[in-house]
Amino acid sequence: MDQNRMDFDIGADKLREECGVFGMYDFDGNDVARAIYYGLFALQHRGQESCGIAVSDTEGPKGRVAAHKGMGLCNEVFTPEALESLKGNIGVGHVRYSTAGSSTRENAQPLVLNYVKGTLGLAHNGNLVNAPELRHELEYTGAIFQTTIDSEVIAYHIARARIHTPNVESAVAAAMKKLKGAYSLVIMSPRKLIGARDPMGFKPLCIGKRDNAYILASETCALETIGAEFVRDVEPGEIVTITADGISSDKEMCLADPSGEARCIFEYIYFARPDSVFDGVSVYKARIQAGRFLAVDSPVEADLVVGVPESGNAAALGYAMESGIPYGTAFVKNSYVGRTFIKPKQSSRESAVRIKLNVLKEAVAGKRVIMIDDSIVRGTTSALIVKMLRDAGAREVHVRISAPPFLHPCYFGTDIPSEDQLIAHGRTVDEVREIIGADTLSFLRQERLSQMASERPVCTACFTGNYPMEPPSQDIRGSYEK
């Protein structure tokens, strides 16, 4: 990215998730496309570049799949007419933000494959660390790829394994033995809906039920949106198969020692919606807890605690509850600005940050303000927001971050950039504080992360450099375009 443009691009300084997945099988034969659409709408925060839905009729001809996908938000891609054309009682949906594979319509999901055993519809959340090797293996046996995403590599390996296995769930299990990295999968075959989660459980996946229909979704908030009840999480390493006979489970790939699991800590800090529950832990409560930890570990005298919307709000409330300092609102957010709006030119006076956020001068003027945010990546956005608070009359600005400093890139589906672009890499906390213009700066302590996740095993590689599996020798993100 152009360095000059980065200063004006709030999106360049915030992390993004790879994807959100949603699948549904209605045993009564009702069409599922509209419910999938609303489920994806609830998962829109996980991906705002492209989306898609693929459906099939389990009583109809095998192999007939109706699909619609495109670039943009759900309400831009799916018109009432498009949804009406998607007839079928089983389907999968996907929202995407690209971390590996460029942002093009060809890379939009779900992927639909026609092969000798029928059809597969696949939606994937996560990144594989061995995708280039698996792709080359297929290319040297004649495979032709239509996309540049590792999801197609997964689909190909499932399809190839299916030729030699008795059923599609066995093919998924065979493919999983080759995959290394992060993946939550929702797969549609002509008569089955399958969910699979990598053995370390990087990405979330849960099961829901509504009337006589079963659902697979990235987050529990999507279940509640369509009036479904939460059944349980898919366990790390588990494959669940949903048919008209019910749910069956294969746990052969589950780790013998669950302490080796590695949930992405940023689901709790930032990615997941606060009304979701991830592996039994309330995201909202985790963020409240992070704020409480900051108040205990990094206290400061002040008049007001504020959060940077939206993900900083719960942590700010936790800080206020623990410290006794009043919680307030300092920012008004423009809800109509997405991540893909037309960015201002550098020559213009408009700033992308100011277009998205405005400061309530009456709330902060003359006050010592504690500003809580979820992370500092490159630091450009933090510096602008601190300046906005000062311009609005804040007497002091104390920044508290509900995550440790980013020091290393992520290879598992989070777009944490290379080390040379991370403001904390090679700098002390005081040097970072000076760059962003804060009076004081503190980060969440690393030992607080597992406490925040109720002692669930989590991946902290972006903070510590201790990757839960061998990382690739070079940055593989976007490697298929190189």
Tab-separated table of N, CA and C in Angstrom, residues 160-266:
chain	number	residue	atom	x	y	z
A	160	ARG	N	-11.058	-35.151	-4.791
A	160	ARG	CA	-10.173	-36.260	-5.172
A	160	ARG	C	-10.273	-37.414	-4.185
A	161	ALA	N	-10.353	-37.083	-2.911
A	161	ALA	CA	-10.466	-38.143	-1.905
A	161	ALA	C	-11.804	-38.867	-2.024
A	162	ARG	N	-12.830	-38.153	-2.457
A	162	ARG	CA	-14.175	-38.751	-2.543
A	162	ARG	C	-14.226	-39.924	-3.518
A	163	ILE	N	-13.373	-39.890	-4.516
A	163	ILE	CA	-13.352	-40.973	-5.516
A	163	ILE	C	-12.973	-42.305	-4.871
A	164	HIS	N	-12.184	-42.247	-3.796
A	164	HIS	CA	-11.670	-43.463	-3.170
A	164	HIS	C	-12.279	-43.712	-1.787
A	165	THR	N	-13.323	-42.970	-1.420
A	165	THR	CA	-13.933	-43.131	-0.096
A	165	THR	C	-15.422	-43.441	-0.240
A	166	PRO	N	-16.018	-44.060	0.785
A	166	PRO	CA	-17.418	-44.490	0.680
A	166	PRO	C	-18.429	-43.349	0.742
A	167	ASN	N	-18.051	-42.208	1.314
A	167	ASN	CA	-18.995	-41.097	1.430
A	167	ASN	C	-18.222	-39.788	1.530
A	168	VAL	N	-18.945	-38.677	1.448
A	168	VAL	CA	-18.289	-37.381	1.391
A	168	VAL	C	-17.638	-37.005	2.720
A	169	GLU	N	-18.236	-37.430	3.842
A	169	GLU	CA	-17.619	-37.079	5.126
A	169	GLU	C	-16.271	-37.787	5.305
A	170	SER	N	-16.145	-38.990	4.756
A	170	SER	CA	-14.850	-39.678	4.786
A	170	SER	C	-13.828	-38.959	3.909
A	171	ALA	N	-14.311	-38.380	2.807
A	171	ALA	CA	-13.420	-37.611	1.940
A	171	ALA	C	-12.943	-36.343	2.638
A	172	VAL	N	-13.832	-35.705	3.399
A	172	VAL	CA	-13.441	-34.525	4.169
A	172	VAL	C	-12.368	-34.909	5.196
A	173	ALA	N	-12.562	-36.043	5.859
A	173	ALA	CA	-11.586	-36.512	6.848
A	173	ALA	C	-10.234	-36.794	6.198
A	174	ALA	N	-10.259	-37.409	5.013
A	174	ALA	CA	-9.007	-37.706	4.304
A	174	ALA	C	-8.294	-36.424	3.905
A	175	ALA	N	-9.060	-35.416	3.446
A	175	ALA	CA	-8.457	-34.145	3.060
A	175	ALA	C	-7.869	-33.427	4.272
A	176	MET	N	-8.577	-33.496	5.408
A	176	MET	CA	-8.107	-32.808	6.614
A	176	MET	C	-6.746	-33.300	7.066
A	177	LYS	N	-6.433	-34.553	6.773
A	177	LYS	CA	-5.134	-35.094	7.169
A	177	LYS	C	-3.984	-34.422	6.411
A	178	LYS	N	-4.316	-33.763	5.286
A	178	LYS	CA	-3.296	-33.065	4.500
A	178	LYS	C	-3.217	-31.576	4.826
A	179	LEU	N	-4.292	-31.041	5.390
A	179	LEU	CA	-4.375	-29.600	5.591
A	179	LEU	C	-3.626	-29.170	6.851
A	180	LYS	N	-2.893	-28.073	6.746
A	180	LYS	CA	-2.224	-27.482	7.902
A	180	LYS	C	-2.595	-26.000	7.966
A	181	GLY	N	-3.109	-25.590	9.107
A	181	GLY	CA	-3.485	-24.195	9.256
A	181	GLY	C	-4.854	-24.051	9.853
A	182	ALA	N	-5.493	-22.934	9.536
A	182	ALA	CA	-6.780	-22.598	10.137
A	182	ALA	C	-7.900	-22.815	9.132
A	183	TYR	N	-8.918	-23.548	9.533
A	183	TYR	CA	-10.080	-23.705	8.656
A	183	TYR	C	-11.319	-24.112	9.450
A	184	SER	N	-12.380	-23.381	9.209
A	184	SER	CA	-13.719	-23.845	9.545
A	184	SER	C	-14.453	-23.966	8.219
A	185	LEU	N	-14.990	-25.133	7.966
A	185	LEU	CA	-15.601	-25.436	6.674
A	185	LEU	C	-17.074	-25.744	6.826
A	186	VAL	N	-17.862	-25.266	5.868
A	186	VAL	CA	-19.244	-25.707	5.722
A	186	VAL	C	-19.375	-26.216	4.290
A	187	ILE	N	-19.785	-27.478	4.166
A	187	ILE	CA	-19.790	-28.156	2.865
A	187	ILE	C	-21.176	-28.719	2.580
A	188	MET	N	-21.657	-28.476	1.377
A	188	MET	CA	-22.953	-28.998	0.941
A	188	MET	C	-22.726	-30.047	-0.145
A	189	SER	N	-23.223	-31.255	0.095
A	189	SER	CA	-23.297	-32.267	-0.953
A	189	SER	C	-24.780	-32.421	-1.300
A	190	PRO	N	-25.146	-33.216	-2.292
A	190	PRO	CA	-26.556	-33.285	-2.674
A	190	PRO	C	-27.511	-33.662	-1.547
A	191	ARG	N	-27.054	-34.417	-0.547
A	191	ARG	CA	-27.973	-34.870	0.499
A	191	ARG	C	-27.432	-34.654	1.909
A	192	LYS	N	-26.330	-33.926	2.036
A	192	LYS	CA	-25.698	-33.759	3.352
A	192	LYS	C	-25.161	-32.348	3.524
A	193	LEU	N	-25.171	-31.882	4.776
A	193	LEU	CA	-24.512	-30.643	5.158
A	193	LEU	C	-23.432	-31.011	6.165
A	194	ILE	N	-22.189	-30.608	5.890
A	194	ILE	CA	-21.052	-31.031	6.699
A	194	ILE	C	-20.319	-29.810	7.233
A	195	GLY	N	-19.960	-29.879	8.511
A	195	GLY	CA	-19.125	-28.847	9.118
A	195	GLY	C	-17.845	-29.459	9.627
A	196	ALA	N	-16.730	-28.755	9.468
A	196	ALA	CA	-15.439	-29.260	9.943
A	196	ALA	C	-14.608	-28.107	10.471
A	197	ARG	N	-13.850	-28.403	11.511
A	197	ARG	CA	-13.027	-27.379	12.163
A	197	ARG	C	-11.623	-27.946	12.342
A	198	ASP	N	-10.611	-27.128	12.114
A	198	ASP	CA	-9.242	-27.631	12.212
A	198	ASP	C	-8.941	-28.083	13.641
A	199	PRO	N	-7.991	-29.005	13.816
A	199	PRO	CA	-7.740	-29.597	15.133
A	199	PRO	C	-7.339	-28.605	16.217
A	200	MET	N	-6.811	-27.455	15.835
A	200	MET	CA	-6.437	-26.456	16.843
A	200	MET	C	-7.570	-25.492	17.158
A	201	GLY	N	-8.606	-25.500	16.331
A	201	GLY	CA	-9.777	-24.684	16.617
A	201	GLY	C	-9.552	-23.201	16.451
A	202	PHE	N	-8.699	-22.811	15.497
A	202	PHE	CA	-8.414	-21.390	15.305
A	202	PHE	C	-9.696	-20.577	15.133
A	203	LYS	N	-10.567	-21.052	14.250
A	203	LYS	CA	-11.757	-20.295	13.880
A	203	LYS	C	-13.007	-20.934	14.480
A	204	PRO	N	-14.003	-20.118	14.813
A	204	PRO	CA	-15.217	-20.661	15.438
A	204	PRO	C	-16.155	-21.323	14.436
A	205	LEU	N	-16.969	-22.252	14.924
A	205	LEU	CA	-18.041	-22.866	14.141
A	205	LEU	C	-19.011	-23.502	15.130
A	206	CYS	N	-20.292	-23.216	14.963
A	206	CYS	CA	-21.282	-23.735	15.907
A	206	CYS	C	-22.479	-24.320	15.177
A	207	ILE	N	-23.268	-25.087	15.917
A	207	ILE	CA	-24.461	-25.767	15.387
A	207	ILE	C	-25.700	-25.134	16.007
A	208	GLY	N	-26.716	-24.899	15.179
A	208	GLY	CA	-27.986	-24.380	15.669
A	208	GLY	C	-29.142	-25.176	15.115
A	209	LYS	N	-30.338	-24.927	15.669
A	209	LYS	CA	-31.531	-25.637	15.218
A	209	LYS	C	-32.721	-24.682	15.229
A	210	ARG	N	-33.507	-24.711	14.165
A	210	ARG	CA	-34.747	-23.941	14.095
A	210	ARG	C	-35.834	-24.827	13.502
A	211	ASP	N	-36.847	-25.100	14.314
A	211	ASP	CA	-37.912	-26.008	13.875
A	211	ASP	C	-37.291	-27.325	13.431
A	212	ASN	N	-37.518	-27.715	12.168
A	212	ASN	CA	-36.964	-28.980	11.683
A	212	ASN	C	-35.791	-28.742	10.739
A	213	ALA	N	-34.979	-27.739	11.090
A	213	ALA	CA	-33.815	-27.407	10.274
A	213	ALA	C	-32.587	-27.266	11.173
A	214	TYR	N	-31.428	-27.662	10.647
A	214	TYR	CA	-30.157	-27.494	11.350
A	214	TYR	C	-29.296	-26.459	10.632
A	215	ILE	N	-28.495	-25.762	11.424
A	215	ILE	CA	-27.678	-24.669	10.909
A	215	ILE	C	-26.237	-24.837	11.381
A	216	LEU	N	-25.295	-24.455	10.530
A	216	LEU	CA	-23.882	-24.309	10.896
A	216	LEU	C	-23.503	-22.850	10.666
A	217	ALA	N	-22.830	-22.235	11.622
A	217	ALA	CA	-22.509	-20.816	11.486
A	217	ALA	C	-21.205	-20.474	12.187
A	218	SER	N	-20.550	-19.416	11.703
A	218	SER	CA	-19.312	-18.962	12.327
A	218	SER	C	-19.549	-18.439	13.735
A	219	GLU	N	-20.702	-17.771	13.956
A	219	GLU	CA	-20.945	-17.171	15.264
A	219	GLU	C	-22.382	-17.405	15.722
A	220	THR	N	-22.566	-17.449	17.019
A	220	THR	CA	-23.893	-17.673	17.595
A	220	THR	C	-24.838	-16.514	17.312
A	221	CYS	N	-24.310	-15.300	17.093
A	221	CYS	CA	-25.193	-14.161	16.805
A	221	CYS	C	-26.003	-14.395	15.533
A	222	ALA	N	-25.442	-15.155	14.576
A	222	ALA	CA	-26.162	-15.443	13.331
A	222	ALA	C	-27.341	-16.385	13.578
A	223	LEU	N	-27.195	-17.281	14.559
A	223	LEU	CA	-28.299	-18.167	14.916
A	223	LEU	C	-29.459	-17.357	15.484
A	224	GLU	N	-29.141	-16.448	16.393
A	224	GLU	CA	-30.177	-15.652	17.044
A	224	GLU	C	-30.891	-14.754	16.045
A	225	THR	N	-30.165	-14.289	15.038
A	225	THR	CA	-30.760	-13.407	14.032
A	225	THR	C	-31.903	-14.086	13.290
A	226	ILE	N	-31.788	-15.391	13.045
A	226	ILE	CA	-32.841	-16.096	12.313
A	226	ILE	C	-33.762	-16.885	13.247
A	227	GLY	N	-33.651	-16.631	14.547
A	227	GLY	CA	-34.555	-17.284	15.496
A	227	GLY	C	-34.235	-18.737	15.763
A	228	ALA	N	-32.961	-19.115	15.575
A	228	ALA	CA	-32.544	-20.495	15.849
A	228	ALA	C	-31.945	-20.588	17.245
A	229	GLU	N	-32.003	-21.771	17.825
A	229	GLU	CA	-31.405	-21.990	19.139
A	229	GLU	C	-30.014	-22.592	18.979
A	230	PHE	N	-29.127	-22.206	19.861
A	230	PHE	CA	-27.770	-22.748	19.867
A	230	PHE	C	-27.802	-24.179	20.398
A	231	VAL	N	-27.191	-25.097	19.659
A	231	VAL	CA	-27.105	-26.492	20.088
A	231	VAL	C	-25.758	-26.730	20.781
A	232	ARG	N	-24.669	-26.491	20.062
A	232	ARG	CA	-23.324	-26.636	20.635
A	232	ARG	C	-22.304	-26.146	19.629
A	233	ASP	N	-21.063	-26.003	20.086
A	233	ASP	CA	-19.953	-25.691	19.182
A	233	ASP	C	-19.473	-26.974	18.501
A	234	VAL	N	-19.008	-26.834	17.272
A	234	VAL	CA	-18.247	-27.921	16.650
A	234	VAL	C	-16.892	-27.920	17.340
A	235	GLU	N	-16.460	-29.063	17.836
A	235	GLU	CA	-15.197	-29.119	18.569
A	235	GLU	C	-14.004	-28.996	17.616
A	236	PRO	N	-12.881	-28.455	18.093
A	236	PRO	CA	-11.682	-28.431	17.260
A	236	PRO	C	-11.332	-29.837	16.764
A	237	GLY	N	-11.164	-29.983	15.458
A	237	GLY	CA	-10.853	-31.280	14.855
A	237	GLY	C	-12.053	-32.129	14.516
A	238	GLU	N	-13.248	-31.692	14.878
A	238	GLU	CA	-14.449	-32.502	14.672
A	238	GLU	C	-15.051	-32.292	13.282
A	239	ILE	N	-15.626	-33.351	12.743
A	239	ILE	CA	-16.426	-33.285	11.522
A	239	ILE	C	-17.853	-33.667	11.894
A	240	VAL	N	-18.804	-32.799	11.621
A	240	VAL	CA	-20.211	-33.122	11.874
A	240	VAL	C	-20.927	-33.266	10.536
A	241	THR	N	-21.759	-34.283	10.444
A	241	THR	CA	-22.515	-34.544	9.219
A	241	THR	C	-23.995	-34.491	9.539
A	242	ILE	N	-24.712	-33.615	8.853
A	242	ILE	CA	-26.140	-33.424	9.077
A	242	ILE	C	-26.898	-34.014	7.886
A	243	THR	N	-27.745	-35.000	8.181
A	243	THR	CA	-28.602	-35.613	7.167
A	243	THR	C	-30.022	-35.652	7.704
A	244	ALA	N	-30.926	-36.170	6.897
A	244	ALA	CA	-32.320	-36.297	7.335
A	244	ALA	C	-32.444	-37.210	8.554
A	245	ASP	N	-31.419	-38.030	8.817
A	245	ASP	CA	-31.427	-38.925	9.978
A	245	ASP	C	-30.886	-38.251	11.246
A	246	GLY	N	-30.385	-37.003	11.116
A	246	GLY	CA	-29.848	-36.307	12.283
A	246	GLY	C	-28.384	-35.944	12.115
A	247	ILE	N	-27.684	-35.802	13.239
A	247	ILE	CA	-26.280	-35.380	13.237
A	247	ILE	C	-25.374	-36.535	13.658
A	248	SER	N	-24.325	-36.768	12.877
A	248	SER	CA	-23.297	-37.722	13.279
A	248	SER	C	-21.978	-36.977	13.422
A	249	SER	N	-21.054	-37.555	14.189
A	249	SER	CA	-19.815	-36.863	14.515
A	249	SER	C	-18.614	-37.771	14.335
A	250	ASP	N	-17.535	-37.209	13.781
A	250	ASP	CA	-16.258	-37.906	13.645
A	250	ASP	C	-15.204	-37.061	14.360
A	251	LYS	N	-14.622	-37.615	15.426
A	251	LYS	CA	-13.647	-36.875	16.217
A	251	LYS	C	-12.238	-37.456	16.095
A	252	GLU	N	-11.998	-38.191	15.025
A	252	GLU	CA	-10.689	-38.819	14.841
A	252	GLU	C	-9.573	-37.786	14.770
A	253	MET	N	-9.873	-36.603	14.224
A	253	MET	CA	-8.839	-35.580	14.058
A	253	MET	C	-8.674	-34.685	15.295
A	254	CYS	N	-9.506	-34.871	16.293
A	254	CYS	CA	-9.382	-34.061	17.517
A	254	CYS	C	-8.060	-34.389	18.225
A	255	LEU	N	-7.442	-33.387	18.804
A	255	LEU	CA	-6.178	-33.594	19.499
A	255	LEU	C	-6.389	-34.430	20.757
A	256	ALA	N	-5.455	-35.338	21.019
A	256	ALA	CA	-5.540	-36.152	22.232
A	256	ALA	C	-5.379	-35.278	23.474
A	257	ASP	N	-4.585	-34.230	23.348
A	257	ASP	CA	-4.368	-33.298	24.454
A	257	ASP	C	-4.947	-31.938	24.069
A	258	PRO	N	-6.107	-31.566	24.612
A	258	PRO	CA	-6.743	-30.295	24.242
A	258	PRO	C	-5.908	-29.061	24.558
A	259	SER	N	-4.878	-29.197	25.386
A	259	SER	CA	-4.038	-28.038	25.680
A	259	SER	C	-3.267	-27.568	24.448
A	260	GLY	N	-3.214	-28.408	23.406
A	260	GLY	CA	-2.549	-28.023	22.162
A	260	GLY	C	-3.427	-27.212	21.230
A	261	GLU	N	-4.696	-26.976	21.622
A	261	GLU	CA	-5.581	-26.162	20.801
A	261	GLU	C	-5.116	-24.708	20.797
A	262	ALA	N	-5.598	-23.938	19.812
A	262	ALA	CA	-5.079	-22.568	19.667
A	262	ALA	C	-6.136	-21.660	19.051
A	263	ARG	N	-7.171	-21.344	19.819
A	263	ARG	CA	-8.201	-20.428	19.327
A	263	ARG	C	-7.592	-19.054	19.069
A	264	CYS	N	-8.052	-18.399	18.023
A	264	CYS	CA	-7.565	-17.053	17.728
A	264	CYS	C	-8.043	-16.098	18.818
A	265	ILE	N	-7.121	-15.521	19.554
A	265	ILE	CA	-7.472	-14.631	20.654
A	265	ILE	C	-8.220	-13.404	20.159
A	266	PHE	N	-8.020	-13.059	18.876
A	266	PHE	CA	-8.673	-11.853	18.378
A	266	PHE	C	-10.156	-12.037	18.097
